[in-house]
């Protein structure tokens, strides 16, 4: 299973970006997927996660501004980021947890995508 993240870039404060992460491979079902971020000198932190049933969890710092969604048909997780702040600047990583066709549970990380919020 591979994860391909996209959608990062440079945006002004108050702007919006939408990140996408496509999971491809021998996926029977998705347990949950999530977005994490890491800034220089800081630990990687959870931004948002979503279960296959649609339950979501958000970091306090992004509640009300970010929305995570999961397209089961496309095996893609999205992160809509609105009202972006300079402190949202980081490399964003997606993570997936799945059941493969062989019946085994598998989890992995995608490559990071840079989000820079600056005027």
Tab-separated table of N, CA, C and O in Angstrom:
chain	number	residue	atom	x	y	z
A	1	UNK	N	0.845	-1.187	0.000
A	1	UNK	CA	0.000	0.000	0.000
A	1	UNK	C	0.885	1.244	0.000
A	1	UNK	O	1.852	1.332	0.752
A	2	UNK	N	0.534	2.182	-0.848
A	2	UNK	CA	1.271	3.440	-0.918
A	2	UNK	C	0.330	4.608	-0.694
A	2	UNK	O	-0.842	4.558	-1.065
A	3	UNK	N	0.873	5.650	-0.074
A	3	UNK	CA	0.128	6.880	0.138
A	3	UNK	C	0.789	7.994	-0.643
A	3	UNK	O	2.007	8.174	-0.554
A	4	UNK	N	-0.011	8.736	-1.399
A	4	UNK	CA	0.501	9.844	-2.197
A	4	UNK	C	-0.220	11.102	-1.785
A	4	UNK	O	-1.406	11.269	-2.051
A	5	UNK	N	0.526	12.002	-1.128
A	5	UNK	CA	-0.061	13.254	-0.656
A	5	UNK	C	0.209	14.368	-1.649
A	5	UNK	O	1.246	14.391	-2.321
A	6	UNK	N	-0.726	15.311	-1.723
A	6	UNK	CA	-0.572	16.459	-2.616
A	6	UNK	C	-1.400	17.621	-2.088
A	6	UNK	O	-2.228	17.455	-1.198
A	7	UNK	N	-1.161	18.801	-2.661
A	7	UNK	CA	-1.988	19.952	-2.341
A	7	UNK	C	-1.328	21.030	-1.518
A	7	UNK	O	-1.929	22.081	-1.282
A	8	UNK	N	-0.105	20.797	-1.062
A	8	UNK	CA	0.565	21.816	-0.282
A	8	UNK	C	0.984	22.996	-1.143
A	8	UNK	O	0.858	22.973	-2.365
A	9	UNK	N	1.472	24.044	-0.483
A	9	UNK	CA	1.918	25.210	-1.215
A	9	UNK	C	2.063	26.414	-0.316
A	9	UNK	O	2.040	26.302	0.916
A	10	UNK	N	2.217	27.558	-0.956
A	10	UNK	CA	2.361	28.839	-0.252
A	10	UNK	C	1.030	29.581	-0.309
A	10	UNK	O	0.433	29.734	-1.389
A	11	UNK	N	0.586	30.045	0.842
A	11	UNK	CA	-0.692	30.762	0.913
A	11	UNK	C	-0.564	31.895	1.911
A	11	UNK	O	0.214	31.804	2.875
A	12	UNK	N	-1.301	32.958	1.685
A	12	UNK	CA	-1.278	34.090	2.604
A	12	UNK	C	-2.125	33.790	3.841
A	12	UNK	O	-3.055	32.974	3.791
A	13	UNK	N	-1.824	34.430	4.948
A	13	UNK	CA	-2.652	34.261	6.145
A	13	UNK	C	-4.125	34.555	5.828
A	13	UNK	O	-4.429	35.506	5.110
A	14	UNK	N	-4.977	33.707	6.362
A	14	UNK	CA	-6.402	33.823	6.080
A	14	UNK	C	-6.859	33.039	4.873
A	14	UNK	O	-8.063	32.892	4.638
A	15	UNK	N	-5.914	32.510	4.128
A	15	UNK	CA	-6.242	31.752	2.924
A	15	UNK	C	-6.596	30.309	3.205
A	15	UNK	O	-6.673	29.885	4.367
A	16	UNK	N	-6.806	29.561	2.128
A	16	UNK	CA	-7.230	28.161	2.237
A	16	UNK	C	-6.377	27.264	1.346
A	16	UNK	O	-5.853	27.704	0.312
A	17	UNK	N	-6.264	26.022	1.762
A	17	UNK	CA	-5.639	24.979	0.967
A	17	UNK	C	-6.399	23.691	1.209
A	17	UNK	O	-6.997	23.500	2.275
A	18	UNK	N	-6.339	22.792	0.230
A	18	UNK	CA	-6.938	21.478	0.387
A	18	UNK	C	-5.885	20.419	0.088
A	18	UNK	O	-5.354	20.360	-1.026
A	19	UNK	N	-5.583	19.622	1.088
A	19	UNK	CA	-4.640	18.530	0.927
A	19	UNK	C	-5.391	17.253	0.571
A	19	UNK	O	-6.505	17.019	1.056
A	20	UNK	N	-4.752	16.429	-0.260
A	20	UNK	CA	-5.310	15.131	-0.633
A	20	UNK	C	-4.276	14.056	-0.387
A	20	UNK	O	-3.076	14.299	-0.518
A	21	UNK	N	-4.752	12.871	-0.053
A	21	UNK	CA	-3.856	11.735	0.144
A	21	UNK	C	-4.545	10.492	-0.384
A	21	UNK	O	-5.557	10.051	0.172
A	22	UNK	N	-3.982	9.942	-1.456
A	22	UNK	CA	-4.543	8.766	-2.104
A	22	UNK	C	-3.827	7.511	-1.629
A	22	UNK	O	-2.594	7.454	-1.672
A	23	UNK	N	-4.597	6.545	-1.183
A	23	UNK	CA	-4.059	5.247	-0.796
A	23	UNK	C	-4.282	4.265	-1.934
A	23	UNK	O	-5.410	4.100	-2.406
A	24	UNK	N	-3.212	3.638	-2.378
A	24	UNK	CA	-3.319	2.700	-3.485
A	24	UNK	C	-2.636	1.390	-3.130
A	24	UNK	O	-1.660	1.374	-2.395
A	25	UNK	N	-3.150	0.316	-3.677
A	25	UNK	CA	-2.594	-1.000	-3.400
A	25	UNK	C	-3.680	-1.979	-3.031
A	25	UNK	O	-4.851	-1.772	-3.310
A	26	UNK	N	-3.289	-3.048	-2.367
A	26	UNK	CA	-4.217	-4.128	-2.044
A	26	UNK	C	-4.982	-3.848	-0.755
A	26	UNK	O	-4.803	-4.516	0.254
A	27	UNK	N	-5.860	-2.860	-0.835
A	27	UNK	CA	-6.625	-2.441	0.340
A	27	UNK	C	-7.988	-3.087	0.322
A	27	UNK	O	-8.778	-2.862	-0.607
A	28	UNK	N	-8.276	-3.875	1.332
A	28	UNK	CA	-9.611	-4.453	1.465
A	28	UNK	C	-10.542	-3.439	2.135
A	28	UNK	O	-11.665	-3.238	1.697
A	29	UNK	N	-10.048	-2.821	3.184
A	29	UNK	CA	-10.843	-1.812	3.879
A	29	UNK	C	-9.921	-0.870	4.641
A	29	UNK	O	-8.804	-1.225	4.989
A	30	UNK	N	-10.432	0.328	4.875
A	30	UNK	CA	-9.686	1.336	5.629
A	30	UNK	C	-10.211	1.366	7.065
A	30	UNK	O	-11.420	1.439	7.292
A	31	UNK	N	-9.304	1.304	8.018
A	31	UNK	CA	-9.699	1.454	9.420
A	31	UNK	C	-9.806	2.935	9.777
A	31	UNK	O	-10.820	3.383	10.303
A	32	UNK	N	-8.747	3.653	9.524
A	32	UNK	CA	-8.756	5.089	9.753
A	32	UNK	C	-7.607	5.728	8.997
A	32	UNK	O	-6.659	5.056	8.599
A	33	UNK	N	-7.725	7.040	8.789
A	33	UNK	CA	-6.663	7.802	8.153
A	33	UNK	C	-6.535	9.128	8.881
A	33	UNK	O	-7.476	9.590	9.539
A	34	UNK	N	-5.365	9.738	8.747
A	34	UNK	CA	-5.170	10.983	9.463
A	34	UNK	C	-4.102	11.855	8.835
A	34	UNK	O	-3.368	11.419	7.946
A	35	UNK	N	-4.074	13.081	9.293
A	35	UNK	CA	-3.058	14.053	8.874
A	35	UNK	C	-2.271	14.497	10.109
A	35	UNK	O	-2.857	14.781	11.158
A	36	UNK	N	-0.969	14.533	9.953
A	36	UNK	CA	-0.059	14.997	10.986
A	36	UNK	C	0.783	16.112	10.388
A	36	UNK	O	0.868	16.259	9.172
A	37	UNK	N	1.430	16.882	11.241
A	37	UNK	CA	2.334	17.911	10.737
A	37	UNK	C	3.548	18.030	11.634
A	37	UNK	O	3.495	17.693	12.828
A	38	UNK	N	4.617	18.515	11.045
A	38	UNK	CA	5.864	18.686	11.787
A	38	UNK	C	6.542	19.958	11.326
A	38	UNK	O	6.779	20.154	10.124
A	39	UNK	N	6.846	20.811	12.301
A	39	UNK	CA	7.587	22.039	12.039
A	39	UNK	C	9.026	21.835	12.488
A	39	UNK	O	9.294	20.979	13.336
A	40	UNK	N	9.962	22.632	11.965
A	40	UNK	CA	11.371	22.491	12.372
A	40	UNK	C	11.523	22.617	13.885
A	40	UNK	O	10.979	23.545	14.503
A	41	UNK	N	12.205	21.673	14.476
A	41	UNK	CA	12.456	21.712	15.906
A	41	UNK	C	11.322	21.213	16.769
A	41	UNK	O	11.417	21.226	17.998
A	42	UNK	N	10.234	20.789	16.140
A	42	UNK	CA	9.081	20.311	16.901
A	42	UNK	C	8.784	18.856	16.556
A	42	UNK	O	9.165	18.372	15.503
A	43	UNK	N	8.058	18.206	17.463
A	43	UNK	CA	7.655	16.834	17.213
A	43	UNK	C	6.469	16.798	16.259
A	43	UNK	O	5.698	17.762	16.159
A	44	UNK	N	6.349	15.675	15.579
A	44	UNK	CA	5.204	15.494	14.706
A	44	UNK	C	3.943	15.411	15.570
A	44	UNK	O	3.909	14.730	16.581
A	45	UNK	N	2.898	16.123	15.146
A	45	UNK	CA	1.675	16.166	15.924
A	45	UNK	C	0.465	15.820	15.061
A	45	UNK	O	0.455	16.081	13.855
A	46	UNK	N	-0.545	15.254	15.714
A	46	UNK	CA	-1.783	14.951	15.027
A	46	UNK	C	-2.525	16.244	14.718
A	46	UNK	O	-2.693	17.087	15.595
A	47	UNK	N	-2.974	16.356	13.470
A	47	UNK	CA	-3.808	17.483	13.077
A	47	UNK	C	-5.272	17.063	13.080
A	47	UNK	O	-6.120	17.711	13.678
A	48	UNK	N	-5.555	15.958	12.391
A	48	UNK	CA	-6.932	15.467	12.313
A	48	UNK	C	-6.906	14.007	11.906
A	48	UNK	O	-6.002	13.574	11.189
A	49	UNK	N	-7.915	13.278	12.354
A	49	UNK	CA	-8.045	11.882	11.967
A	49	UNK	C	-9.509	11.564	11.737
A	49	UNK	O	-10.407	12.259	12.237
A	50	UNK	N	-9.739	10.490	10.970
A	50	UNK	CA	-11.104	10.078	10.665
A	50	UNK	C	-11.137	8.560	10.572
A	50	UNK	O	-10.247	7.942	9.998
A	51	UNK	N	-12.175	7.965	11.153
A	51	UNK	CA	-12.347	6.517	11.078
A	51	UNK	C	-13.192	6.161	9.862
A	51	UNK	O	-13.803	7.028	9.231
A	52	UNK	N	-13.251	4.869	9.572
A	52	UNK	CA	-14.054	4.428	8.435
A	52	UNK	C	-15.525	4.761	8.633
A	52	UNK	O	-16.264	4.956	7.665
A	53	UNK	N	-15.939	4.867	9.887
A	53	UNK	CA	-17.327	5.205	10.184
A	53	UNK	C	-17.619	6.687	10.169
A	53	UNK	O	-18.775	7.103	10.324
A	54	UNK	N	-16.565	7.491	9.984
A	54	UNK	CA	-16.760	8.928	9.886
A	54	UNK	C	-16.502	9.707	11.155
A	54	UNK	O	-16.664	10.930	11.182
A	55	UNK	N	-16.084	9.032	12.218
A	55	UNK	CA	-15.755	9.759	13.449
A	55	UNK	C	-14.465	10.528	13.254
A	55	UNK	O	-13.497	9.988	12.715
A	56	UNK	N	-14.468	11.762	13.705
A	56	UNK	CA	-13.314	12.628	13.494
A	56	UNK	C	-12.735	13.119	14.814
A	56	UNK	O	-13.428	13.173	15.840
A	57	UNK	N	-11.476	13.492	14.749
A	57	UNK	CA	-10.779	14.063	15.888
A	57	UNK	C	-9.860	15.152	15.364
A	57	UNK	O	-9.217	14.965	14.324
A	58	UNK	N	-9.800	16.266	16.082
A	58	UNK	CA	-8.991	17.402	15.645
A	58	UNK	C	-8.120	17.915	16.775
A	58	UNK	O	-8.517	17.892	17.947
A	59	UNK	N	-6.952	18.423	16.421
A	59	UNK	CA	-6.148	19.154	17.381
A	59	UNK	C	-6.898	20.431	17.754
A	59	UNK	O	-7.572	21.031	16.912
A	60	UNK	N	-6.768	20.836	18.996
A	60	UNK	CA	-7.473	22.036	19.444
A	60	UNK	C	-7.123	23.254	18.582
A	60	UNK	O	-7.959	24.119	18.345
A	61	UNK	N	-5.889	23.309	18.127
A	61	UNK	CA	-5.411	24.474	17.389
A	61	UNK	C	-6.061	24.624	16.013
A	61	UNK	O	-5.972	25.692	15.413
A	62	UNK	N	-6.703	23.561	15.513
A	62	UNK	CA	-7.288	23.637	14.167
A	62	UNK	C	-8.803	23.484	14.171
A	62	UNK	O	-9.441	23.604	13.111
A	63	UNK	N	-9.376	23.224	15.331
A	63	UNK	CA	-10.831	23.051	15.398
A	63	UNK	C	-11.551	24.297	14.889
A	63	UNK	O	-11.202	25.411	15.237
A	64	UNK	N	-12.551	24.061	14.051
A	64	UNK	CA	-13.310	25.161	13.475
A	64	UNK	C	-12.697	25.740	12.217
A	64	UNK	O	-13.343	26.535	11.517
A	65	UNK	N	-11.469	25.351	11.902
A	65	UNK	CA	-10.799	25.870	10.704
A	65	UNK	C	-10.511	24.767	9.681
A	65	UNK	O	-10.556	25.017	8.477
A	66	UNK	N	-10.192	23.583	10.184
A	66	UNK	CA	-9.834	22.467	9.305
A	66	UNK	C	-10.949	21.425	9.310
A	66	UNK	O	-11.601	21.213	10.341
A	67	UNK	N	-11.127	20.759	8.172
A	67	UNK	CA	-12.112	19.688	8.069
A	67	UNK	C	-11.488	18.498	7.350
A	67	UNK	O	-10.956	18.656	6.245
A	68	UNK	N	-11.564	17.324	7.984
A	68	UNK	CA	-11.054	16.106	7.371
A	68	UNK	C	-12.229	15.312	6.822
A	68	UNK	O	-13.325	15.294	7.421
A	69	UNK	N	-12.020	14.692	5.662
A	69	UNK	CA	-13.064	13.862	5.063
A	69	UNK	C	-12.414	12.667	4.377
A	69	UNK	O	-11.239	12.714	4.014
A	70	UNK	N	-13.220	11.611	4.201
A	70	UNK	CA	-12.704	10.366	3.633
A	70	UNK	C	-13.629	9.901	2.526
A	70	UNK	O	-14.842	9.755	2.753
A	71	UNK	N	-13.065	9.707	1.351
A	71	UNK	CA	-13.805	9.166	0.216
A	71	UNK	C	-13.451	7.686	0.096
A	71	UNK	O	-12.378	7.346	-0.379
A	72	UNK	N	-14.363	6.830	0.544
A	72	UNK	CA	-14.081	5.396	0.543
A	72	UNK	C	-13.924	4.860	-0.880
A	72	UNK	O	-13.091	3.991	-1.131
A	73	UNK	N	-14.727	5.362	-1.789
A	73	UNK	CA	-14.685	4.860	-3.166
A	73	UNK	C	-13.336	5.129	-3.816
A	73	UNK	O	-12.856	4.333	-4.617
A	74	UNK	N	-12.734	6.262	-3.443
A	74	UNK	CA	-11.461	6.649	-4.044
A	74	UNK	C	-10.273	6.363	-3.124
A	74	UNK	O	-9.130	6.617	-3.499
A	75	UNK	N	-10.557	5.835	-1.923
A	75	UNK	CA	-9.485	5.606	-0.926
A	75	UNK	C	-8.629	6.854	-0.748
A	75	UNK	O	-7.388	6.787	-0.750
A	76	UNK	N	-9.297	7.975	-0.621
A	76	UNK	CA	-8.603	9.257	-0.516
A	76	UNK	C	-9.103	10.020	0.711
A	76	UNK	O	-10.306	10.104	0.943
A	77	UNK	N	-8.155	10.558	1.456
A	77	UNK	CA	-8.497	11.411	2.589
A	77	UNK	C	-8.127	12.847	2.244
A	77	UNK	O	-7.105	13.094	1.598
A	78	UNK	N	-8.990	13.765	2.621
A	78	UNK	CA	-8.797	15.178	2.327
A	78	UNK	C	-8.676	15.967	3.625
A	78	UNK	O	-9.246	15.596	4.654
A	79	UNK	N	-7.965	17.070	3.550
A	79	UNK	CA	-7.908	18.005	4.663
A	79	UNK	C	-8.152	19.399	4.092
A	79	UNK	O	-7.287	19.945	3.400
A	80	UNK	N	-9.331	19.934	4.344
A	80	UNK	CA	-9.653	21.301	3.942
A	80	UNK	C	-9.202	22.242	5.042
A	80	UNK	O	-9.657	22.121	6.184
A	81	UNK	N	-8.310	23.129	4.701
A	81	UNK	CA	-7.735	24.044	5.676
A	81	UNK	C	-8.144	25.474	5.334
A	81	UNK	O	-7.776	25.978	4.266
A	82	UNK	N	-8.909	26.086	6.212
A	82	UNK	CA	-9.361	27.454	6.020
A	82	UNK	C	-8.776	28.357	7.107
A	82	UNK	O	-8.287	27.877	8.135
A	83	UNK	N	-8.851	29.652	6.876
A	83	UNK	CA	-8.356	30.643	7.849
A	83	UNK	C	-6.952	30.286	8.323
A	83	UNK	O	-6.664	30.273	9.526
A	84	UNK	N	-6.101	30.001	7.383
A	84	UNK	CA	-4.748	29.555	7.718
A	84	UNK	C	-3.953	30.645	8.424
A	84	UNK	O	-4.107	31.848	8.129
A	85	UNK	N	-3.107	30.210	9.357
A	85	UNK	CA	-2.283	31.105	10.153
A	85	UNK	C	-0.813	30.762	9.919
A	85	UNK	O	-0.489	29.614	9.564
A	86	UNK	N	0.074	31.700	10.153
A	86	UNK	CA	1.510	31.401	9.996
A	86	UNK	C	1.948	30.197	10.833
A	86	UNK	O	2.819	29.433	10.395
A	87	UNK	N	1.332	30.000	11.973
A	87	UNK	CA	1.711	28.865	12.825
A	87	UNK	C	1.249	27.521	12.266
A	87	UNK	O	1.606	26.470	12.808
A	88	UNK	N	0.472	27.535	11.190
A	88	UNK	CA	0.110	26.288	10.515
A	88	UNK	C	1.208	25.815	9.558
A	88	UNK	O	1.108	24.718	9.002
A	89	UNK	N	2.210	26.648	9.375
A	89	UNK	CA	3.318	26.290	8.493
A	89	UNK	C	4.023	25.046	9.009
A	89	UNK	O	4.440	24.989	10.167
A	90	UNK	N	4.127	24.036	8.152
A	90	UNK	CA	4.732	22.764	8.540
A	90	UNK	C	4.744	21.842	7.329
A	90	UNK	O	4.141	22.139	6.294
A	91	UNK	N	5.422	20.726	7.495
A	91	UNK	CA	5.282	19.628	6.535
A	91	UNK	C	4.132	18.756	7.025
A	91	UNK	O	4.121	18.341	8.191
A	92	UNK	N	3.188	18.508	6.162
A	92	UNK	CA	2.001	17.726	6.508
A	92	UNK	C	2.144	16.312	5.946
A	92	UNK	O	2.468	16.133	4.767
A	93	UNK	N	1.879	15.334	6.807
A	93	UNK	CA	1.987	13.930	6.441
A	93	UNK	C	0.638	13.253	6.622
A	93	UNK	O	-0.059	13.501	7.605
A	94	UNK	N	0.295	12.362	5.702
A	94	UNK	CA	-0.888	11.542	5.912
A	94	UNK	C	-0.463	10.162	6.405
A	94	UNK	O	0.647	9.708	6.138
A	95	UNK	N	-1.350	9.556	7.136
A	95	UNK	CA	-1.112	8.217	7.668
A	95	UNK	C	-2.368	7.392	7.468
A	95	UNK	O	-3.484	7.897	7.638
A	96	UNK	N	-2.181	6.137	7.100
A	96	UNK	CA	-3.318	5.260	6.888
A	96	UNK	C	-3.180	3.962	7.654
A	96	UNK	O	-2.067	3.499	7.901
A	97	UNK	N	-4.318	3.405	8.025
A	97	UNK	CA	-4.380	2.124	8.741
A	97	UNK	C	-5.438	1.289	8.020
A	97	UNK	O	-6.588	1.722	7.935
A	98	UNK	N	-5.035	0.135	7.511
A	98	UNK	CA	-5.934	-0.608	6.632
A	98	UNK	C	-5.947	-2.097	6.963
A	98	UNK	O	-5.125	-2.590	7.707
A	99	UNK	N	-6.875	-2.794	6.312
A	99	UNK	CA	-6.844	-4.240	6.222
A	99	UNK	C	-6.560	-4.569	4.767
A	99	UNK	O	-7.292	-4.113	3.875
A	100	UNK	N	-5.493	-5.321	4.534
A	100	UNK	CA	-5.156	-5.694	3.165
A	100	UNK	C	-5.939	-6.935	2.742
A	100	UNK	O	-6.562	-7.605	3.566
A	101	UNK	N	-5.895	-7.226	1.460
A	101	UNK	CA	-6.628	-8.380	0.940
A	101	UNK	C	-6.134	-9.694	1.540
A	101	UNK	O	-6.875	-10.680	1.585
A	102	UNK	N	-4.895	-9.724	2.005
A	102	UNK	CA	-4.384	-10.940	2.631
A	102	UNK	C	-4.873	-11.090	4.072
A	102	UNK	O	-4.501	-12.043	4.758
A	103	UNK	N	-5.664	-10.110	4.534
A	103	UNK	CA	-6.230	-10.188	5.874
A	103	UNK	C	-5.400	-9.538	6.953
A	103	UNK	O	-5.826	-9.449	8.112
A	104	UNK	N	-4.223	-9.079	6.584
A	104	UNK	CA	-3.354	-8.464	7.578
A	104	UNK	C	-3.646	-6.969	7.707
A	104	UNK	O	-3.965	-6.289	6.742
A	105	UNK	N	-3.468	-6.487	8.930
A	105	UNK	CA	-3.586	-5.063	9.199
A	105	UNK	C	-2.262	-4.400	8.870
A	105	UNK	O	-1.190	-4.933	9.173
A	106	UNK	N	-2.334	-3.238	8.270
A	106	UNK	CA	-1.121	-2.557	7.815
A	106	UNK	C	-1.292	-1.056	8.006
A	106	UNK	O	-2.387	-0.524	7.816
A	107	UNK	N	-0.225	-0.399	8.387
A	107	UNK	CA	-0.257	1.055	8.549
A	107	UNK	C	1.013	1.650	7.969
A	107	UNK	O	2.087	1.045	8.068
A	108	UNK	N	0.896	2.814	7.366
A	108	UNK	CA	2.077	3.465	6.819
A	108	UNK	C	1.865	4.961	6.693
A	108	UNK	O	0.768	5.477	6.916
A	109	UNK	N	2.951	5.649	6.356
A	109	UNK	CA	2.956	7.098	6.195
A	109	UNK	C	3.162	7.448	4.731
A	109	UNK	O	3.876	6.748	4.011
A	110	UNK	N	2.569	8.553	4.329
A	110	UNK	CA	2.859	9.106	3.020
A	110	UNK	C	4.035	10.058	3.092
A	110	UNK	O	4.524	10.382	4.183
A	111	UNK	N	4.480	10.511	1.926
A	111	UNK	CA	5.532	11.510	1.928
A	111	UNK	C	4.921	12.838	2.360
A	111	UNK	O	3.748	13.034	2.279
A	112	UNK	N	5.686	13.716	2.875
A	112	UNK	CA	5.175	14.984	3.355
A	112	UNK	C	4.888	15.959	2.228
A	112	UNK	O	5.447	15.869	1.135
A	113	UNK	N	4.017	16.905	2.515
A	113	UNK	CA	3.754	18.008	1.602
A	113	UNK	C	3.870	19.307	2.387
A	113	UNK	O	3.280	19.441	3.465
A	114	UNK	N	4.641	20.233	1.857
A	114	UNK	CA	4.938	21.471	2.583
A	114	UNK	C	3.775	22.456	2.481
A	114	UNK	O	3.279	22.735	1.387
A	115	UNK	N	3.380	22.983	3.619
A	115	UNK	CA	2.402	24.068	3.677
A	115	UNK	C	3.087	25.263	4.321
A	115	UNK	O	3.606	25.162	5.432
A	116	UNK	N	3.106	26.375	3.613
A	116	UNK	CA	3.721	27.594	4.115
A	116	UNK	C	2.687	28.710	4.096
A	116	UNK	O	2.095	29.000	3.045
A	117	UNK	N	2.468	29.296	5.262
A	117	UNK	CA	1.508	30.400	5.389
A	117	UNK	C	2.307	31.664	5.693
A	117	UNK	O	2.871	31.810	6.779
A	118	UNK	N	2.347	32.551	4.728
A	118	UNK	CA	3.179	33.741	4.864
A	118	UNK	C	2.691	34.830	3.925
A	118	UNK	O	2.188	34.553	2.842
A	119	UNK	N	2.841	36.060	4.370
A	119	UNK	CA	2.498	37.193	3.516
A	119	UNK	C	3.724	37.678	2.746
A	119	UNK	O	3.639	38.608	1.956
